[in-house]
CSV table of C-alpha atoms in Angstrom, one decimal:
chain,number,residue,atom,x,y,z
A,1,MET,CA,100.3,105.1,34.8
A,2,LYS,CA,97.6,102.4,34.8
A,3,LEU,CA,100.1,99.7,33.9
A,4,GLU,CA,102.5,100.9,36.6
A,5,PHE,CA,99.6,100.8,39.1
A,6,LEU,CA,98.7,97.2,38.2
A,7,ILE,CA,102.3,96.0,38.3
A,8,ALA,CA,102.8,97.6,41.8
A,9,TRP,CA,99.5,96.0,43.0
A,10,ARG,CA,100.6,92.6,41.6
A,11,TYR,CA,104.0,92.8,43.3
A,12,LEU,CA,102.2,93.4,46.7
A,13,GLY,CA,100.2,90.3,46.4
A,14,ALA,CA,101.3,87.0,48.0
A,15,GLN,CA,103.0,84.6,45.6
A,16,ARG,CA,104.5,81.3,46.3
A,17,LYS,CA,107.9,82.3,45.2
A,18,SER,CA,107.9,85.6,47.2
A,19,LEU,CA,105.6,84.7,50.1
A,20,PHE,CA,108.2,85.8,52.6
A,21,VAL,CA,108.6,89.2,50.9
A,22,SER,CA,104.9,89.7,50.9
A,23,LEU,CA,104.6,88.9,54.6
A,24,ILE,CA,107.3,91.6,55.3
A,25,GLY,CA,105.1,94.1,53.4
A,26,ILE,CA,102.1,93.1,55.5
A,27,PHE,CA,104.0,93.5,58.7
A,28,SER,CA,105.2,96.9,57.5
A,29,MET,CA,101.6,97.9,57.0
A,30,LEU,CA,100.7,96.6,60.4
A,31,GLY,CA,103.5,98.7,61.9
A,32,VAL,CA,102.2,101.8,60.2
A,33,SER,CA,98.7,101.0,61.4
A,34,ILE,CA,99.8,100.6,65.0
A,35,GLY,CA,101.9,103.8,64.9
A,36,VAL,CA,99.1,105.9,63.5
A,37,PHE,CA,96.5,104.3,65.9
A,38,ALA,CA,98.8,105.0,68.9
A,39,LEU,CA,99.4,108.6,67.7
A,40,VAL,CA,95.7,109.3,67.2
A,41,VAL,CA,94.7,107.9,70.6
A,42,ALA,CA,97.6,109.5,72.5
A,43,LEU,CA,97.1,113.0,71.1
A,44,ALA,CA,93.3,112.7,71.7
A,45,ALA,CA,94.1,111.7,75.3
A,46,VAL,CA,96.6,114.6,75.8
A,47,ASN,CA,94.0,117.0,74.3
A,48,GLY,CA,91.3,115.6,76.6
A,49,PHE,CA,93.4,116.0,79.7
A,50,GLU,CA,94.5,119.4,78.6
A,51,GLU,CA,91.0,120.6,78.1
A,52,GLU,CA,90.0,119.1,81.4
A,53,VAL,CA,92.8,120.9,83.3
A,54,THR,CA,92.0,124.1,81.4
A,55,ALA,CA,88.4,123.9,82.3
A,56,GLN,CA,89.3,123.4,86.0
A,57,MET,CA,91.7,126.3,85.9
A,58,ILE,CA,89.0,128.5,84.4
A,59,GLY,CA,86.5,127.3,86.9
A,60,LYS,CA,88.6,128.0,89.9
A,61,ASP,CA,89.9,131.3,88.7
A,62,ALA,CA,88.3,134.3,87.1
A,63,HIS,CA,89.0,134.9,83.4
A,64,PHE,CA,91.0,138.0,84.4
A,65,GLU,CA,91.5,140.2,87.4
A,66,ILE,CA,92.6,143.7,88.3
A,67,MET,CA,94.9,144.3,91.2
A,68,ALA,CA,97.2,147.0,92.5
A,69,TYR,CA,101.0,146.8,92.6
A,70,ASN,CA,102.6,145.6,95.9
A,71,GLY,CA,99.2,144.2,97.0
A,72,ASP,CA,98.0,147.7,97.8
A,73,PRO,CA,94.2,148.0,98.6
A,74,ILE,CA,91.8,149.3,96.0
A,75,ALA,CA,89.2,151.8,97.2
A,76,PRO,CA,86.7,152.7,96.0
A,77,TYR,CA,86.4,149.8,93.6
A,78,ASP,CA,82.9,150.3,92.3
A,79,SER,CA,83.9,153.1,89.8
A,80,LEU,CA,86.8,151.0,88.5
A,81,THR,CA,84.5,148.0,88.0
A,82,LYS,CA,82.0,150.1,86.1
A,83,GLU,CA,84.7,151.6,83.9
A,84,VAL,CA,86.1,148.2,83.0
A,85,ARG,CA,82.6,146.8,82.1
A,86,ALA,CA,81.9,149.9,80.0
A,87,ARG,CA,85.2,149.6,78.0
A,88,GLU,CA,85.0,145.8,77.6
A,89,PRO,CA,81.5,144.7,76.5
A,90,ARG,CA,82.5,141.0,76.5
A,91,VAL,CA,82.7,141.1,80.4
A,92,THR,CA,79.6,139.3,81.8
A,93,ASN,CA,80.2,139.3,85.5
A,94,SER,CA,82.5,140.8,88.1
A,95,SER,CA,83.2,140.4,91.8
A,96,PRO,CA,85.6,142.1,94.3
A,97,PHE,CA,87.9,140.0,96.4
A,98,ILE,CA,90.5,140.1,99.1
A,99,ILE,CA,93.4,137.7,99.2
A,100,TYR,CA,95.7,137.4,102.2
A,101,LYS,CA,97.8,135.0,104.2
A,102,VAL,CA,96.6,134.3,107.7
A,103,GLY,CA,97.1,131.8,110.5
A,104,ILE,CA,94.4,129.3,111.2
A,105,SER,CA,93.8,127.1,114.3
A,106,SER,CA,91.5,124.3,115.1
A,107,LYS,CA,91.4,122.4,118.4
A,108,LYS,CA,94.4,120.2,117.4
A,109,VAL,CA,96.3,121.9,114.5
A,110,ASN,CA,97.8,125.3,113.7
A,111,ASP,CA,98.6,126.2,110.1
A,112,GLY,CA,99.1,129.1,107.7
A,113,ILE,CA,96.8,129.4,104.7
A,114,VAL,CA,95.8,131.7,101.8
A,115,ILE,CA,92.3,133.1,102.5
A,116,TYR,CA,90.0,134.8,100.0
A,117,GLY,CA,87.4,137.3,101.0
A,118,ILE,CA,84.5,137.1,98.6
A,119,ASP,CA,81.0,138.3,98.0
A,120,GLY,CA,78.8,135.2,98.3
A,121,GLU,CA,76.5,136.0,95.4
A,122,SER,CA,78.5,137.9,92.8
A,123,SER,CA,81.5,135.5,93.2
A,124,LYS,CA,79.3,132.7,91.7
A,125,GLY,CA,79.3,134.6,88.4
A,126,VAL,CA,83.1,134.6,88.1
A,127,THR,CA,84.3,131.3,89.5
A,128,ASP,CA,82.9,127.8,89.9
A,129,ILE,CA,83.9,127.0,93.5
A,130,HIS,CA,80.3,126.7,94.4
A,131,LYS,CA,80.1,123.7,92.1
A,132,TYR,CA,82.8,121.9,94.0
A,133,ILE,CA,81.2,121.9,97.4
A,134,LYS,CA,81.3,118.3,98.7
A,135,TRP,CA,80.1,118.7,102.3
A,136,GLY,CA,78.0,121.5,103.8
A,137,ARG,CA,76.9,124.4,101.6
A,138,TYR,CA,78.3,127.3,99.7
A,139,SER,CA,77.9,130.1,102.1
A,140,VAL,CA,80.0,132.8,103.8
A,141,ASP,CA,77.0,134.1,105.8
A,142,SER,CA,77.0,134.0,109.6
A,143,LEU,CA,76.2,130.7,111.2
A,144,GLU,CA,75.4,129.5,114.6
A,145,ASP,CA,78.0,127.5,116.4
A,146,MET,CA,77.3,124.7,118.9
A,147,SER,CA,76.6,127.3,121.6
A,148,GLY,CA,74.1,129.1,119.4
A,149,LYS,CA,76.3,132.2,118.8
A,150,LEU,CA,76.5,133.7,115.4
A,151,ARG,CA,80.0,133.3,113.8
A,152,PRO,CA,81.2,134.1,110.2
A,153,GLY,CA,81.0,131.1,107.9
A,154,ILE,CA,84.2,129.8,106.3
A,155,MET,CA,84.6,127.4,103.4
A,156,LEU,CA,87.7,125.1,103.3
A,157,GLY,CA,89.4,122.9,100.7
A,158,SER,CA,89.1,119.2,101.5
A,159,GLY,CA,92.9,118.8,102.0
A,160,LEU,CA,93.0,121.7,104.4
A,161,ALA,CA,90.0,120.4,106.3
A,162,ASN,CA,91.7,117.0,106.7
A,163,ARG,CA,94.9,118.6,107.8
A,164,LEU,CA,93.0,120.7,110.4
A,165,ARG,CA,90.9,117.7,111.4
A,166,VAL,CA,87.6,119.6,111.1
A,167,VAL,CA,84.2,118.9,109.6
A,168,VAL,CA,81.2,121.1,108.8
A,169,GLY,CA,80.1,123.0,111.9
A,170,ASP,CA,83.4,123.0,113.7
A,171,LYS,CA,85.0,126.2,115.0
A,172,LEU,CA,88.2,127.7,113.7
A,173,VAL,CA,90.2,130.8,114.7
A,174,LEU,CA,91.8,133.1,112.1
A,175,GLN,CA,94.6,135.3,113.2
A,176,THR,CA,96.8,137.9,111.4
A,177,PHE,CA,100.6,137.5,111.3
A,178,GLN,CA,102.6,140.1,113.2
A,179,SER,CA,105.2,142.3,111.6
A,180,PRO,CA,108.5,142.8,113.5
A,181,ASP,CA,107.6,146.4,114.3
A,182,ALA,CA,104.2,145.3,115.7
A,183,ALA,CA,105.8,142.5,117.8
A,184,VAL,CA,108.3,145.0,119.3
A,185,ALA,CA,105.5,147.5,120.0
A,186,GLY,CA,103.7,144.8,121.9
A,187,GLY,CA,100.6,144.7,119.7
A,188,GLY,CA,99.2,141.1,119.5
A,189,PRO,CA,97.7,139.6,116.4
A,190,LYS,CA,94.1,140.2,115.6
A,191,MET,CA,91.9,137.1,115.9
A,192,MET,CA,88.4,136.0,114.7
A,193,MET,CA,86.4,132.9,115.4
A,194,CYS,CA,84.4,131.4,112.5
A,195,VAL,CA,82.4,128.2,111.7
A,196,VAL,CA,83.0,125.8,108.9
A,197,SER,CA,80.1,126.2,106.5
A,198,GLY,CA,81.3,124.1,103.6
A,199,ILE,CA,84.1,121.9,102.3
A,200,PHE,CA,85.0,121.9,98.6
A,201,GLU,CA,87.0,119.5,96.6
A,202,THR,CA,88.4,120.5,93.2
A,203,GLY,CA,90.9,117.7,92.8
A,204,THR,CA,93.8,120.1,92.6
A,205,TYR,CA,96.2,119.9,95.6
A,206,GLU,CA,97.2,123.6,95.5
A,207,TYR,CA,93.5,124.7,95.9
A,208,ASP,CA,92.2,122.0,98.2
A,209,GLY,CA,95.2,122.1,100.5
A,210,GLN,CA,95.8,125.8,100.9
A,211,LEU,CA,92.6,127.8,100.2
A,212,ALA,CA,89.7,129.0,102.4
A,213,TYR,CA,86.9,131.5,101.6
A,214,ILE,CA,85.2,133.9,103.9
A,215,GLY,CA,82.9,137.0,103.5
A,216,ILE,CA,84.5,140.3,102.5
A,217,PRO,CA,83.2,142.3,105.5
A,218,GLU,CA,84.5,139.8,108.0
A,219,LEU,CA,88.0,139.7,106.4
A,220,GLN,CA,88.1,143.5,106.1
A,221,LYS,CA,87.3,143.8,109.8
A,222,LEU,CA,90.0,141.2,110.6
A,223,LEU,CA,92.7,143.0,108.5
A,224,GLY,CA,91.5,146.5,109.3
A,225,MET,CA,91.0,147.4,105.6
A,226,GLY,CA,87.9,149.5,105.9
A,227,ASP,CA,85.9,149.3,102.6
A,228,ALA,CA,88.9,148.4,100.4
A,229,VAL,CA,89.6,145.2,98.6
A,230,THR,CA,92.8,143.8,97.0
A,231,GLY,CA,91.3,143.1,93.5
A,232,ILE,CA,88.4,142.7,91.2
A,233,GLN,CA,87.6,139.5,89.3
A,234,PHE,CA,85.9,139.4,85.9
A,235,ARG,CA,84.4,136.7,83.7
A,236,MET,CA,83.9,137.0,80.0
A,237,ASN,CA,81.7,135.4,77.4
A,238,ASP,CA,84.8,133.8,75.8
A,239,HIS,CA,87.7,132.8,78.1
A,240,TRP,CA,90.1,132.6,75.2
A,241,ALA,CA,89.7,136.3,74.6
A,242,ALA,CA,90.8,137.2,78.2
A,243,GLY,CA,94.4,137.9,77.0
A,244,GLU,CA,93.1,140.2,74.3
A,245,ALA,CA,90.9,142.0,76.9
A,246,VAL,CA,93.9,142.4,79.3
A,247,ASP,CA,96.0,143.9,76.5
A,248,SER,CA,93.2,146.4,75.6
A,249,LEU,CA,92.8,147.4,79.3
A,250,ALA,CA,96.5,148.0,79.5
A,251,ASN,CA,96.2,150.9,77.1
A,252,TRP,CA,94.2,153.0,79.6
A,253,LEU,CA,94.7,151.3,83.0
A,254,THR,CA,97.2,153.5,84.8
A,255,TYR,CA,99.4,152.9,87.8
A,256,PRO,CA,99.0,151.5,90.4
A,257,TYR,CA,96.6,149.1,88.7
A,258,TYR,CA,97.4,146.1,86.4
A,259,ALA,CA,95.3,143.3,84.8
A,260,MET,CA,96.2,139.6,84.6
A,261,ASP,CA,94.4,136.9,82.7
A,262,TRP,CA,94.1,133.2,83.6
A,263,LYS,CA,96.7,132.1,81.0
A,264,THR,CA,99.3,134.4,82.5
A,265,LYS,CA,98.7,133.1,86.0
A,266,ASN,CA,99.0,129.5,84.8
A,267,ILE,CA,101.7,130.0,82.1
A,268,THR,CA,104.1,127.4,83.5
A,269,LEU,CA,101.4,124.7,83.5
A,270,LEU,CA,100.2,125.6,80.0
A,271,LYS,CA,103.7,125.6,78.6
A,272,TRP,CA,104.3,122.2,80.2
A,273,MET,CA,101.2,120.7,78.6
A,274,ASN,CA,102.2,122.0,75.2
A,275,TYR,CA,105.7,120.5,75.6
A,276,GLU,CA,104.1,117.2,76.8
A,277,LYS,CA,101.9,117.0,73.6
A,278,PHE,CA,104.9,117.6,71.4
A,279,ILE,CA,107.1,115.0,73.3
A,280,VAL,CA,104.3,112.4,73.1
A,281,ALA,CA,103.8,113.0,69.4
A,282,ALA,CA,107.5,112.8,68.7
A,283,VAL,CA,108.1,109.6,70.7
A,284,ILE,CA,105.1,107.8,69.1
A,285,CYS,CA,106.2,109.0,65.6
A,286,LEU,CA,109.2,106.7,66.2
A,287,ILE,CA,106.8,103.8,65.7
A,288,ILE,CA,105.9,105.0,62.3
A,289,LEU,CA,109.5,105.7,61.5
A,290,VAL,CA,110.4,102.1,62.4
A,291,ALA,CA,107.6,101.0,60.1
A,292,ALA,CA,109.0,103.2,57.3
A,293,PHE,CA,112.4,101.4,57.7
A,294,ASN,CA,110.5,98.1,57.4
A,295,ILE,CA,109.1,99.4,54.1
A,296,ILE,CA,112.6,100.2,52.9
A,297,SER,CA,113.8,96.7,53.7
A,298,SER,CA,110.7,95.0,52.2
A,299,LEU,CA,111.0,97.0,49.0
A,300,ILE,CA,114.8,96.3,48.7
A,301,MET,CA,113.9,92.6,49.1
A,302,VAL,CA,111.2,93.0,46.3
A,303,VAL,CA,113.8,94.6,44.1
A,304,ILE,CA,116.2,91.8,44.6
A,305,ASP,CA,113.4,89.2,44.1
A,306,LYS,CA,112.1,90.9,40.9
A,307,THR,CA,115.4,91.9,39.4
A,308,LYS,CA,114.9,89.7,36.4
A,309,GLU,CA,111.4,91.0,35.8
A,310,ILE,CA,112.6,94.6,36.1
A,311,GLY,CA,115.1,93.8,33.4
A,312,ILE,CA,112.4,92.4,31.2
A,313,LEU,CA,110.2,95.5,31.8
A,314,ARG,CA,113.1,97.8,31.0
A,315,SER,CA,113.9,95.8,27.8
A,316,MET,CA,110.2,96.2,26.8
A,317,GLY,CA,110.5,100.0,26.9
A,318,PHE,CA,109.8,100.7,30.6
A,319,SER,CA,111.6,103.9,31.4
A,320,LYS,CA,113.7,104.4,34.6
A,321,GLY,CA,111.0,106.8,35.9
A,322,ALA,CA,108.2,104.2,35.3
A,323,VAL,CA,110.2,101.6,37.3
A,324,MET,CA,110.8,104.1,40.0
A,325,ARG,CA,107.0,104.9,40.1
A,326,VAL,CA,106.2,101.2,40.4
A,327,PHE,CA,108.1,100.8,43.6
A,328,MET,CA,107.0,104.2,45.0
A,329,LEU,CA,103.4,103.1,44.4
A,330,MET,CA,104.1,99.9,46.3
A,331,GLY,CA,105.4,101.7,49.3
A,332,SER,CA,102.6,104.2,49.0
A,333,PHE,CA,100.0,101.4,49.1
A,334,ILE,CA,101.6,100.1,52.3
A,335,GLY,CA,101.7,103.6,53.8
A,336,VAL,CA,98.3,104.8,52.8
A,337,GLY,CA,96.6,101.5,53.7
A,338,GLY,CA,98.3,101.3,57.1
A,339,THR,CA,97.5,105.0,57.8
A,340,ILE,CA,93.9,104.7,56.9
A,341,VAL,CA,93.4,101.4,58.8
A,342,GLY,CA,95.2,102.6,62.0
A,343,GLY,CA,93.7,106.1,61.8
A,344,THR,CA,90.2,104.8,61.3
A,345,ILE,CA,90.4,102.3,64.3
A,346,GLY,CA,91.9,105.1,66.4
A,347,LEU,CA,89.1,107.5,65.6
A,348,VAL,CA,86.4,105.0,66.1
A,349,LEU,CA,87.8,104.1,69.5
A,350,CYS,CA,88.1,107.8,70.5
A,351,LYS,CA,84.5,108.6,69.4
A,352,LEU,CA,83.2,105.6,71.3
A,353,GLN,CA,85.0,106.8,74.4
A,354,GLU,CA,83.7,110.3,74.0
A,355,ALA,CA,80.1,109.0,73.7
A,356,TYR,CA,80.1,106.1,76.2
A,357,HIS,CA,83.0,106.7,78.6
A,358,PHE,CA,83.7,102.9,78.8
A,359,ILE,CA,87.3,103.5,79.9
A,360,THR,CA,86.9,104.6,83.5
A,361,LEU,CA,89.2,106.0,86.1
A,362,PRO,CA,89.3,105.4,89.9
A,363,GLY,CA,87.2,108.1,91.6
A,364,ASP,CA,89.4,108.2,94.7
A,365,VAL,CA,92.4,109.2,92.6
A,366,TYR,CA,91.1,111.3,89.7
A,367,VAL,CA,88.5,114.1,89.8
A,368,ILE,CA,86.8,112.8,86.6
A,369,PRO,CA,85.4,109.3,86.6
A,370,TYR,CA,86.4,108.5,83.0
A,371,PHE,CA,89.3,108.8,80.6
A,372,PRO,CA,89.0,112.1,78.9
A,373,ILE,CA,89.3,112.1,75.1
A,374,SER,CA,89.1,115.0,72.7
A,375,VAL,CA,89.8,114.5,69.0
A,376,HIS,CA,91.0,117.6,67.1
A,377,MET,CA,90.6,117.2,63.3
A,378,LEU,CA,93.8,119.3,62.7
A,379,ASP,CA,95.8,116.7,64.7
A,380,VAL,CA,94.2,113.9,62.7
A,381,VAL,CA,95.0,115.5,59.4
A,382,LEU,CA,98.6,116.2,60.4
A,383,ILE,CA,99.0,112.5,61.6
A,384,PHE,CA,97.7,111.3,58.2
A,385,ILE,CA,100.1,113.6,56.3
A,386,ILE,CA,103.1,112.6,58.5
A,387,GLY,CA,102.3,108.9,58.2
A,388,ILE,CA,101.8,108.9,54.5
A,389,SER,CA,104.8,111.2,53.9
A,390,LEU,CA,107.2,109.1,55.9
A,391,CYS,CA,106.1,106.0,54.0
A,392,VAL,CA,106.5,107.7,50.6
A,393,LEU,CA,109.9,109.0,51.5
A,394,ALA,CA,110.9,105.5,52.6
A,395,THR,CA,110.2,104.3,49.0
A,396,LEU,CA,112.7,106.7,47.4
A,397,LEU,CA,115.9,104.7,48.0
A,398,PRO,CA,114.6,101.3,46.9
A,399,ALA,CA,112.7,102.8,43.9
A,400,TRP,CA,115.8,104.7,42.8
A,401,LYS,CA,117.9,101.6,43.1
A,402,ALA,CA,115.4,99.6,41.0
A,403,SER,CA,115.4,102.2,38.3
A,404,ARG,CA,119.2,102.1,38.0
A,405,LEU,CA,119.4,98.4,37.3
A,406,ASP,CA,121.0,97.5,34.0
A,407,PRO,CA,118.4,95.7,31.8
A,408,VAL,CA,120.9,93.2,30.4
A,409,GLY,CA,122.4,92.4,33.8
A,410,ALA,CA,119.0,92.2,35.4
A,411,ILE,CA,117.7,89.7,32.8
A,412,ARG,CA,120.8,87.5,33.4
A,413,HIS,CA,120.2,87.6,37.2
A,414,GLU,CA,119.2,84.4,38.9
């Protein structure tokens, strides 16, 4: 085996008679390096963006929530909250909420939005909306308007505020939509005036352009709900265990209540991100595949160039298997060397980006100011296995061809 190793290594070296063949081997190694480098960086980037999007989803939503079917109100909700926290010790915080669609009007614009009724204090423990306040402050308490009259405070997304053309301190009117029966009966929609207390910006259009937050008592009064709410939000010590907690709650949570975790609410986006990672990996693997074909062509040229030497080796007692191992070792040197070089450069670049964030993103387009990178060692191991495996498989045909050469015919070859 040591002799086979030395012969394979010598065949890889540049020689005057086979300089062109050696250059093809070098280019094959560069191709493998580029493919592995691109795959390491691309998957780290996909992982980084996926984790950033997941963090934002978790920050804007609770880990799981309990609601009633058909949007029916929940009252009383305190006993249900206590029972859930008693049965699921991993729950750290909880907060009731109301979600409803209402009309909203500023001085210049009328629109329809989704509004959340929240408890100003307990809601901080289940969502991170308070961290996204860009103008004003996080508050649903009553505020004084320009005339000095107390009005309920309301927080808007930046996209919604731009559409309504309002800033902090401006007045808005909320109104309920009428059902056909109410319109026929002549009852007008209920209205409530409020003051913009804060404007948040999460970077997600669906949130910033459609959502507003107001205090629970004010929204209960507007909707005539009494002391009821439409749901209860919960946060756990591990957001990945939310699905397990929901499955556990389903064993005793009876109609009309049901629980839903954050992954179920965002299942389409999560599936899309998984597909994207697979597609990116598959496309970039084509670079390694092309490099593997280069290895095949370079080894075939080496076989042609070394035909006479192969015949001499065979006549000296080299077995077919030994000849085959020589050329498999040659291709393996190219594959392993290219994979290690490309993978190492990719890992170093990713770690530098993780530490120093030297690749930046425009702040007016993206929520985060730098290119997110997250290296998963399992991905790196799989990349190394795939890269080396493709290169080793690429050696089989040329190596098999070399091992089948007739010694006498090979020696006579010129």
